[in-house]
Amino acid sequence: MKLEYFIAKRLITTKDHKSSISAPIIKIAITAIALGMIMMMVSIATGMGLQQKIRQKVSAFNGHIIISGYNDNNSDVSTTPVSKKQNFYPKFTSVDGIAHIQAVASKAGIIRTETAFEGVIFKGVGADYDTANLKEYLVAGRLPNFKSNLNEEVLISQYLANRLGLKNNDTFVTYFMKENGEGYNLRNFKIVGVYNSGFQEFDATYVIGDIRHVQRINKWKPDEVGAFEVFVNDFTQIEQKGQEVYQETSSTLDSQTIVEKYYYIFEWLKLFDVNILVILIVMIAVSTINMVVALLVLILERTQMIGILKSLGANNWSIRKIFLYNAAYLIGRGLLWGNGIGLTLLLLQKYFGIIKLNPESYYVNEAPVDINLFYLLLLNIGTVVVCLVVLLIPSYIITKITPSKSIRFE
C-alpha cells in the first residue's frame, strides 16, 4: 500500500502531470465537486433552518399541543371555559417529555383609532406563560407584566401597529362583543412592547395581554380558562406525545397538535425534504460524472506507465488503487474548497441576513440557516464514499490493458 500511495503522490505532484492534457479536465472535476458541495450545504442548512424557524414561530403562539373543550377545537377564539383544576395542570407529570404547560384564553375584538380599525384576537395569558418564546421577536419596548395585579399592558405586532398608526407607549380602545351578542365591552390598553415574528398570519391577528381581561369580559370564574398549551422537549416526537396527552385528558377535553391544526404549513414544509434529496442526488451525480471522466483521461494518459508496472509484476488491483488514491486526492481538494466557501456563505447569511424572503410566501423575513456539523460531516463522508465506489467501475479498464501493447502506446 505504501508503494501505491507513493506512486499516486508522484503522479499528483509531477510537473508533467500538471501540464498534461488532463489538467483542465481535472480542474473542471474539482470545480464541479466544490460547487456541488456548496449547493448541497446551502440546501441542507437553509431547508432545515426554514423548517426549524417556522416550527418555532407556530409553537411560540400555540404551543406544541393544544388542550381545549370540544367546542373550541376549530376556533382561535375561546367560547367554552375549561377549569384549571385538572390532574395535568400545572405540571404534566403523567407523560414523559413535557417541558411546560400554560393556560390561555382568546377573545375576538376590534381595535379602533381615529384613523383606522382592525379586527384582532386578544390572547390572554397568565403568570405561567413562558415569555421566552416571544423575546426573540420583540423589536421595541418590553414584554407585559403578567405576574402582578391586573393591568392594561399589551404586546402588539409591528404589522398591526403600522396599520393602525400606533407606536410603543400609545393607548387604544378595543371593542369586545358581549356573550349575548347585544352591545360591546370596551377596554383601554397600553402598548408596552412591539413584536415582529415575520409570520403574517399571526402578526395580523394576535394582541397579547392579561388573561384576566378575557375572564372578566366573558364572566368566567378566576379558575376558568380557554385552553392549555403544552410544550414538548423533542418536536420529532410530537405525534406520539399528542396521542399520550390525549389519553391522559378527560373525556370532556380534546387535544390537537399544531401539526394537525396547521397541517397545510407542515405539509408544505415536508416538500423541503424532497427538494433537499433531489439536490443531493443531482449534485453527487454531477460530481461523480466529472470524476469518472477525469479518471478515464488519467488512465488513458498513463497507459504506458500501467504497462510498465504490469511488466514489473504489479497486479491489476494495485494499479487501480494508485488511480483511486489520485481520485480521492482530487475529491478531497474539491470538498475542501466547497466546505470553505459554503461555510463562509452560510455564516454570512446566519449573522448578517443578506438574503431576504417575502414573509407572505415563506413566513420569514430572511433565509434562516441551521448549520449542523454532524449532517455536514455525513454529507462529506457520503460524497467521498459514493464517488469512490462509482469510480471502481471505470478503473476496471486497467485490467484490459496489456503490457506488450501499452508500452508502445503513444
Coordinates of C-alpha atoms in Angstrom, one line a residue:
M1 CA 0.0 0.0 0.0
K2 CA 2.9 2.4 0.8
L3 CA 4.3 1.9 -2.7
E4 CA 1.0 2.5 -4.4
Y5 CA 0.4 5.6 -2.3
F6 CA 4.0 6.9 -3.2
I7 CA 3.3 6.4 -6.9
A8 CA 0.0 8.2 -6.6
K9 CA 1.6 11.0 -4.8
R10 CA 4.3 11.3 -7.5
L11 CA 1.5 11.4 -10.2
I12 CA -0.2 14.2 -8.3
T13 CA 2.9 16.4 -7.8
T14 CA 4.8 15.9 -11.0
K15 CA 5.0 18.9 -13.3
D16 CA 4.4 16.8 -16.3
H17 CA 1.0 15.8 -14.8
K18 CA 0.1 19.4 -14.1
S19 CA 0.9 20.4 -17.7
S20 CA -0.7 17.4 -19.4
I21 CA -3.9 17.4 -21.4
S22 CA -5.8 16.1 -18.3
A23 CA -5.1 19.2 -16.3
P24 CA -8.1 21.3 -17.5
I25 CA -10.4 18.2 -17.1
I26 CA -9.1 17.7 -13.6
K27 CA -9.7 21.4 -12.8
I28 CA -13.3 21.1 -14.1
A29 CA -13.8 18.0 -11.9
I30 CA -12.5 19.7 -8.8
T31 CA -14.7 22.8 -9.5
A32 CA -17.8 20.6 -10.0
I33 CA -17.2 18.8 -6.7
A34 CA -16.7 22.2 -4.9
L35 CA -19.8 23.7 -6.5
G36 CA -21.8 20.6 -5.8
M37 CA -20.7 20.6 -2.1
I38 CA -21.7 24.3 -1.8
M39 CA -25.1 23.6 -3.3
M40 CA -25.7 20.7 -1.0
M41 CA -24.5 22.5 2.1
V42 CA -26.7 25.5 1.3
S43 CA -29.8 23.4 0.5
I44 CA -29.5 21.4 3.7
A45 CA -28.7 24.3 6.0
T46 CA -31.4 26.6 4.6
G47 CA -34.0 23.8 4.2
M48 CA -33.6 22.6 7.8
G49 CA -33.3 26.2 9.0
L50 CA -36.6 27.2 7.4
Q51 CA -38.3 24.1 8.8
Q52 CA -37.0 24.8 12.3
K53 CA -37.7 28.5 12.3
I54 CA -41.3 28.1 11.1
R55 CA -41.9 25.3 13.7
Q56 CA -40.6 27.7 16.4
K57 CA -42.9 30.5 15.3
V58 CA -46.0 28.3 15.2
S59 CA -45.3 26.8 18.6
A60 CA -44.5 30.2 20.1
F61 CA -48.1 31.3 19.5
N62 CA -49.8 28.0 20.0
G63 CA -47.6 25.6 22.0
H64 CA -47.0 22.1 20.5
I65 CA -50.2 20.5 21.7
I66 CA -53.5 22.4 22.5
I67 CA -55.9 21.0 25.0
S68 CA -59.4 22.6 24.9
G69 CA -63.1 21.9 25.1
Y70 CA -64.6 20.2 22.0
N71 CA -66.5 23.4 21.0
D72 CA -63.2 25.3 20.7
N73 CA -61.3 22.8 18.6
N74 CA -61.7 24.5 15.3
S75 CA -61.7 28.1 16.6
D76 CA -58.9 30.5 17.7
V77 CA -61.5 32.2 20.0
S78 CA -62.3 30.6 23.4
T79 CA -66.1 30.1 23.7
T80 CA -66.4 27.4 26.4
P81 CA -64.5 27.8 29.6
V82 CA -62.3 24.9 30.9
S83 CA -61.5 24.5 34.6
K84 CA -57.9 24.9 35.6
K85 CA -58.4 22.1 38.2
Q86 CA -57.0 19.3 36.0
N87 CA -54.7 16.5 37.1
F88 CA -52.2 17.6 34.4
Y89 CA -52.0 21.2 35.5
P90 CA -49.8 23.0 36.4
K91 CA -47.3 20.0 36.0
F92 CA -48.0 17.4 33.3
T93 CA -46.2 14.5 35.2
S94 CA -48.2 11.6 33.7
V95 CA -46.5 12.0 30.3
D96 CA -42.7 12.0 29.9
G97 CA -41.1 14.6 27.7
I98 CA -43.4 17.5 28.5
A99 CA -41.4 20.7 29.0
H100 CA -44.1 23.2 30.0
I101 CA -47.9 23.7 30.2
Q102 CA -49.7 27.1 30.3
A103 CA -53.3 28.3 30.4
V104 CA -54.6 30.8 27.8
A105 CA -57.9 32.3 26.7
S106 CA -58.7 34.2 23.5
K107 CA -61.4 36.8 22.6
A108 CA -62.2 38.4 19.3
G109 CA -62.3 42.2 19.2
I110 CA -61.9 45.3 17.1
I111 CA -59.2 47.9 17.7
R112 CA -60.4 51.4 16.8
T113 CA -58.3 54.5 16.4
E114 CA -59.1 57.9 15.0
T115 CA -57.9 56.9 11.5
A116 CA -58.4 53.1 11.2
F117 CA -59.8 49.9 12.8
E118 CA -58.7 46.3 12.7
G119 CA -60.2 43.0 13.8
V120 CA -57.9 41.2 16.2
I121 CA -57.8 38.3 18.6
F122 CA -56.9 39.3 22.1
K123 CA -54.8 36.4 23.6
G124 CA -54.9 36.4 27.3
V125 CA -52.1 34.8 29.2
G126 CA -51.2 34.5 32.9
A127 CA -48.3 34.2 35.3
D128 CA -47.5 30.7 34.0
Y129 CA -46.9 31.9 30.4
D130 CA -43.4 31.2 29.0
T131 CA -42.4 34.7 27.8
A132 CA -39.1 33.3 26.4
N133 CA -40.9 32.2 23.3
L134 CA -41.7 35.9 22.4
K135 CA -38.4 37.6 23.4
E136 CA -36.8 36.7 20.2
Y137 CA -39.4 38.6 18.2
L138 CA -39.5 41.8 20.4
V139 CA -38.5 44.8 18.3
A140 CA -39.5 47.6 20.7
G141 CA -40.3 48.1 24.3
R142 CA -40.7 45.2 26.7
L143 CA -43.0 42.3 27.5
P144 CA -46.1 43.0 29.5
N145 CA -46.1 42.1 33.2
F146 CA -48.4 39.1 33.6
K147 CA -47.5 38.2 37.2
S148 CA -48.7 41.4 39.0
N149 CA -52.1 42.8 39.5
L150 CA -54.5 43.2 36.5
N151 CA -53.1 45.9 34.2
E152 CA -53.7 47.3 30.7
E153 CA -50.3 46.4 29.3
V154 CA -50.3 44.6 25.9
L155 CA -47.9 43.4 23.3
I156 CA -48.9 44.3 19.7
S157 CA -47.3 43.3 16.4
Q158 CA -45.5 45.7 14.2
Y159 CA -47.8 44.9 11.4
L160 CA -50.9 46.0 13.4
A161 CA -49.1 49.0 14.8
N162 CA -48.3 50.3 11.3
R163 CA -51.8 49.7 10.0
L164 CA -53.4 51.5 13.0
G165 CA -50.8 54.3 13.2
L166 CA -49.7 53.2 16.7
K167 CA -46.4 53.0 18.4
N168 CA -44.9 51.9 21.7
N169 CA -46.5 53.6 24.8
D170 CA -49.6 54.6 22.9
T171 CA -53.1 53.7 24.2
F172 CA -56.0 52.4 22.2
V173 CA -59.6 51.2 22.6
T174 CA -60.7 47.7 21.9
Y175 CA -64.4 46.6 21.4
F176 CA -65.4 43.1 22.5
M177 CA -68.8 41.8 21.7
K178 CA -70.8 40.6 24.7
E179 CA -71.7 37.0 25.2
N180 CA -75.4 37.6 24.4
G181 CA -74.5 39.4 21.3
E182 CA -76.0 42.7 22.5
G183 CA -73.6 45.6 22.7
Y184 CA -69.9 45.8 23.3
N185 CA -67.4 45.8 26.2
L186 CA -64.8 48.5 25.9
R187 CA -61.2 48.1 27.2
N188 CA -58.4 50.6 27.1
F189 CA -55.0 49.1 26.6
K190 CA -51.4 50.5 26.6
I191 CA -48.7 49.2 24.2
V192 CA -45.6 48.4 26.2
G193 CA -44.0 46.2 23.5
V194 CA -44.0 45.6 19.8
Y195 CA -43.1 42.2 18.2
N196 CA -42.5 41.1 14.7
S197 CA -42.4 37.4 14.1
G198 CA -42.4 37.7 10.3
F199 CA -45.4 35.2 10.3
Q200 CA -48.1 37.5 8.9
E201 CA -50.9 35.0 9.8
F202 CA -50.1 35.6 13.5
D203 CA -48.8 39.2 13.2
A204 CA -52.1 40.4 11.6
T205 CA -54.1 38.6 14.3
Y206 CA -52.8 38.5 17.8
V207 CA -52.6 41.1 20.6
I208 CA -51.2 39.6 23.8
G209 CA -52.4 40.7 27.2
D210 CA -53.6 39.6 30.6
I211 CA -55.9 36.6 30.7
R212 CA -58.0 38.2 33.4
H213 CA -59.4 40.7 30.9
V214 CA -60.9 37.7 28.9
Q215 CA -62.2 36.1 32.1
R216 CA -64.0 39.3 33.2
I217 CA -65.4 40.1 29.7
N218 CA -66.8 36.5 29.4
K219 CA -67.9 36.5 33.1
W220 CA -65.8 33.4 33.8
K221 CA -64.5 32.4 37.2
P222 CA -60.8 33.1 38.1
D223 CA -60.0 29.4 37.7
E224 CA -61.6 29.1 34.2
V225 CA -59.5 29.4 31.0
G226 CA -60.0 28.8 27.3
A227 CA -57.3 26.2 26.6
F228 CA -54.0 24.8 27.7
E229 CA -50.8 25.0 25.6
V230 CA -48.4 22.1 26.0
F231 CA -44.7 22.2 25.0
V232 CA -42.7 19.0 24.4
N233 CA -38.9 18.6 24.7
D234 CA -38.5 16.8 21.3
F235 CA -40.5 18.1 18.4
T236 CA -39.8 15.0 16.4
Q237 CA -42.0 13.1 18.9
I238 CA -44.9 15.5 18.7
E239 CA -47.3 12.9 17.2
Q240 CA -46.5 10.3 19.8
K241 CA -46.8 12.8 22.7
G242 CA -50.0 14.1 21.2
Q243 CA -51.5 10.7 21.5
E244 CA -50.2 10.2 25.0
V245 CA -51.6 13.6 26.1
Y246 CA -55.0 12.8 24.6
Q247 CA -55.1 9.6 26.6
E248 CA -54.3 11.4 29.8
T249 CA -57.1 14.1 29.4
S250 CA -60.7 13.7 30.5
S251 CA -63.5 12.8 28.1
T252 CA -64.7 16.4 28.1
L253 CA -61.5 17.7 26.6
D254 CA -59.8 17.2 23.3
S255 CA -56.2 17.7 22.3
Q256 CA -54.7 18.7 19.0
T257 CA -51.1 19.1 17.8
I258 CA -50.0 22.1 15.8
V259 CA -49.1 19.7 13.0
E260 CA -52.8 18.8 12.9
K261 CA -54.1 22.3 13.3
Y262 CA -51.7 23.9 10.8
Y263 CA -51.4 20.8 8.5
Y264 CA -51.1 22.9 5.4
I265 CA -48.0 24.6 6.7
F266 CA -46.3 21.3 7.8
E267 CA -47.3 19.6 4.6
W268 CA -45.6 22.4 2.7
L269 CA -42.5 22.0 5.0
K270 CA -42.3 18.3 4.0
L271 CA -41.7 19.4 0.4
F272 CA -38.3 20.8 1.5
D273 CA -37.1 17.3 2.4
V274 CA -37.9 16.2 -1.2
N275 CA -36.2 19.3 -2.6
I276 CA -33.1 18.6 -0.5
L277 CA -33.0 15.0 -1.6
V278 CA -33.3 15.9 -5.2
I279 CA -30.5 18.5 -5.0
L280 CA -28.2 15.9 -3.2
I281 CA -28.8 13.3 -5.8
V282 CA -28.2 15.7 -8.7
M283 CA -25.1 17.3 -7.3
I284 CA -23.5 14.0 -6.3
A285 CA -24.3 12.6 -9.8
V286 CA -22.7 15.6 -11.5
S287 CA -19.6 15.4 -9.3
T288 CA -19.3 11.7 -9.9
I289 CA -19.7 12.0 -13.7
N290 CA -16.9 14.7 -13.8
M291 CA -14.7 12.5 -11.7
V292 CA -15.3 9.5 -14.0
V293 CA -14.3 11.5 -17.0
A294 CA -11.2 12.8 -15.2
L295 CA -10.2 9.3 -14.1
L296 CA -10.6 7.8 -17.6
V297 CA -8.5 10.6 -19.1
L298 CA -5.8 9.9 -16.4
I299 CA -5.8 6.2 -17.2
L300 CA -5.5 6.7 -20.9
E301 CA -2.8 9.3 -20.4
R302 CA -0.8 6.9 -18.2
T303 CA -1.3 3.8 -20.3
Q304 CA 2.4 3.3 -20.8
M305 CA 3.0 3.6 -17.1
I306 CA 0.4 1.0 -16.4
G307 CA 2.1 -1.4 -18.9
I308 CA 5.5 -0.9 -17.3
L309 CA 4.0 -1.5 -13.8
K310 CA 2.4 -4.7 -15.0
S311 CA 5.6 -5.9 -16.7
L312 CA 7.3 -5.4 -13.3
G313 CA 4.8 -7.7 -11.6
A314 CA 2.1 -5.3 -10.3
N315 CA -1.4 -6.8 -10.3
N316 CA -4.5 -5.1 -11.5
W317 CA -5.9 -4.1 -8.1
S318 CA -2.6 -2.5 -7.0
I319 CA -2.6 -0.3 -10.2
R320 CA -6.3 0.5 -9.8
K321 CA -5.6 1.7 -6.2
I322 CA -3.0 4.1 -7.5
F323 CA -5.6 5.9 -9.6
L324 CA -8.2 5.7 -6.9
Y325 CA -5.8 7.3 -4.4
N326 CA -5.3 10.0 -7.1
A327 CA -9.0 10.4 -7.5
A328 CA -9.5 10.6 -3.7
Y329 CA -7.0 13.4 -3.5
L330 CA -8.9 15.3 -6.2
I331 CA -12.2 14.7 -4.5
G332 CA -10.6 16.0 -1.2
R333 CA -9.4 19.2 -2.9
G334 CA -12.9 19.8 -4.3
L335 CA -14.5 19.2 -0.9
L336 CA -12.0 21.4 0.9
W337 CA -12.8 24.3 -1.4
G338 CA -16.5 23.6 -1.3
N339 CA -16.7 23.4 2.5
G340 CA -14.7 26.6 2.9
I341 CA -16.8 28.6 0.6
G342 CA -20.0 27.0 1.7
L343 CA -19.4 27.6 5.4
T344 CA -18.4 31.2 4.7
L345 CA -21.7 31.9 2.8
L346 CA -23.8 30.2 5.5
L347 CA -22.1 32.1 8.3
L348 CA -22.6 35.4 6.4
Q349 CA -26.3 34.6 6.0
K350 CA -26.7 33.5 9.6
Y351 CA -25.2 36.6 11.2
F352 CA -26.0 39.3 8.6
G353 CA -29.2 38.0 7.0
I354 CA -28.1 39.1 3.5
I355 CA -30.8 37.1 1.6
K356 CA -34.3 38.4 2.3
L357 CA -37.5 36.5 1.8
N358 CA -41.1 37.5 1.3
P359 CA -42.9 36.7 4.7
E360 CA -46.2 36.3 2.9
S361 CA -44.8 33.3 0.9
Y362 CA -42.2 31.9 3.3
Y363 CA -43.4 33.1 6.8
V364 CA -39.9 34.5 7.5
N365 CA -38.2 37.8 6.7
E366 CA -34.8 36.3 5.8
A367 CA -33.5 32.9 4.8
P368 CA -32.8 31.1 8.1
V369 CA -29.7 28.9 8.4
D370 CA -29.2 25.8 10.6
I371 CA -25.5 24.8 10.5
N372 CA -25.5 21.2 11.8
L373 CA -21.9 20.0 11.8
F374 CA -22.9 16.3 12.2
Y375 CA -25.0 16.5 9.0
L376 CA -22.2 18.3 7.1
L377 CA -19.7 15.6 8.2
L378 CA -22.1 12.9 7.0
L379 CA -22.5 14.8 3.7
N380 CA -18.7 14.9 3.1
I381 CA -18.2 11.2 4.0
G382 CA -21.2 10.2 1.9
T383 CA -19.9 12.2 -1.1
V384 CA -16.4 10.6 -0.9
V385 CA -17.8 7.1 -0.5
V386 CA -20.3 7.3 -3.3
C387 CA -17.7 8.9 -5.7
L388 CA -15.0 6.2 -4.9
V389 CA -17.5 3.3 -5.2
V390 CA -18.7 4.6 -8.6
L391 CA -15.0 5.2 -9.7
L392 CA -14.3 1.5 -9.2
I393 CA -16.2 0.8 -12.5
P394 CA -14.1 3.0 -14.9
S395 CA -10.9 1.8 -13.1
Y396 CA -11.8 -1.7 -14.3
I397 CA -10.5 -0.6 -17.7
I398 CA -7.0 -1.1 -16.3
T399 CA -7.5 -4.8 -16.3
K400 CA -7.9 -4.8 -20.1
I401 CA -4.5 -3.1 -20.7
T402 CA -1.7 -5.5 -21.7
P403 CA 2.0 -4.7 -21.2
S404 CA 3.0 -5.6 -24.8
K405 CA 0.6 -3.1 -26.4
S406 CA 0.6 -0.4 -23.8
I407 CA 4.4 0.2 -23.7
R408 CA 4.2 1.1 -27.4
F409 CA 1.2 3.3 -26.8
E410 CA 1.6 7.0 -27.7

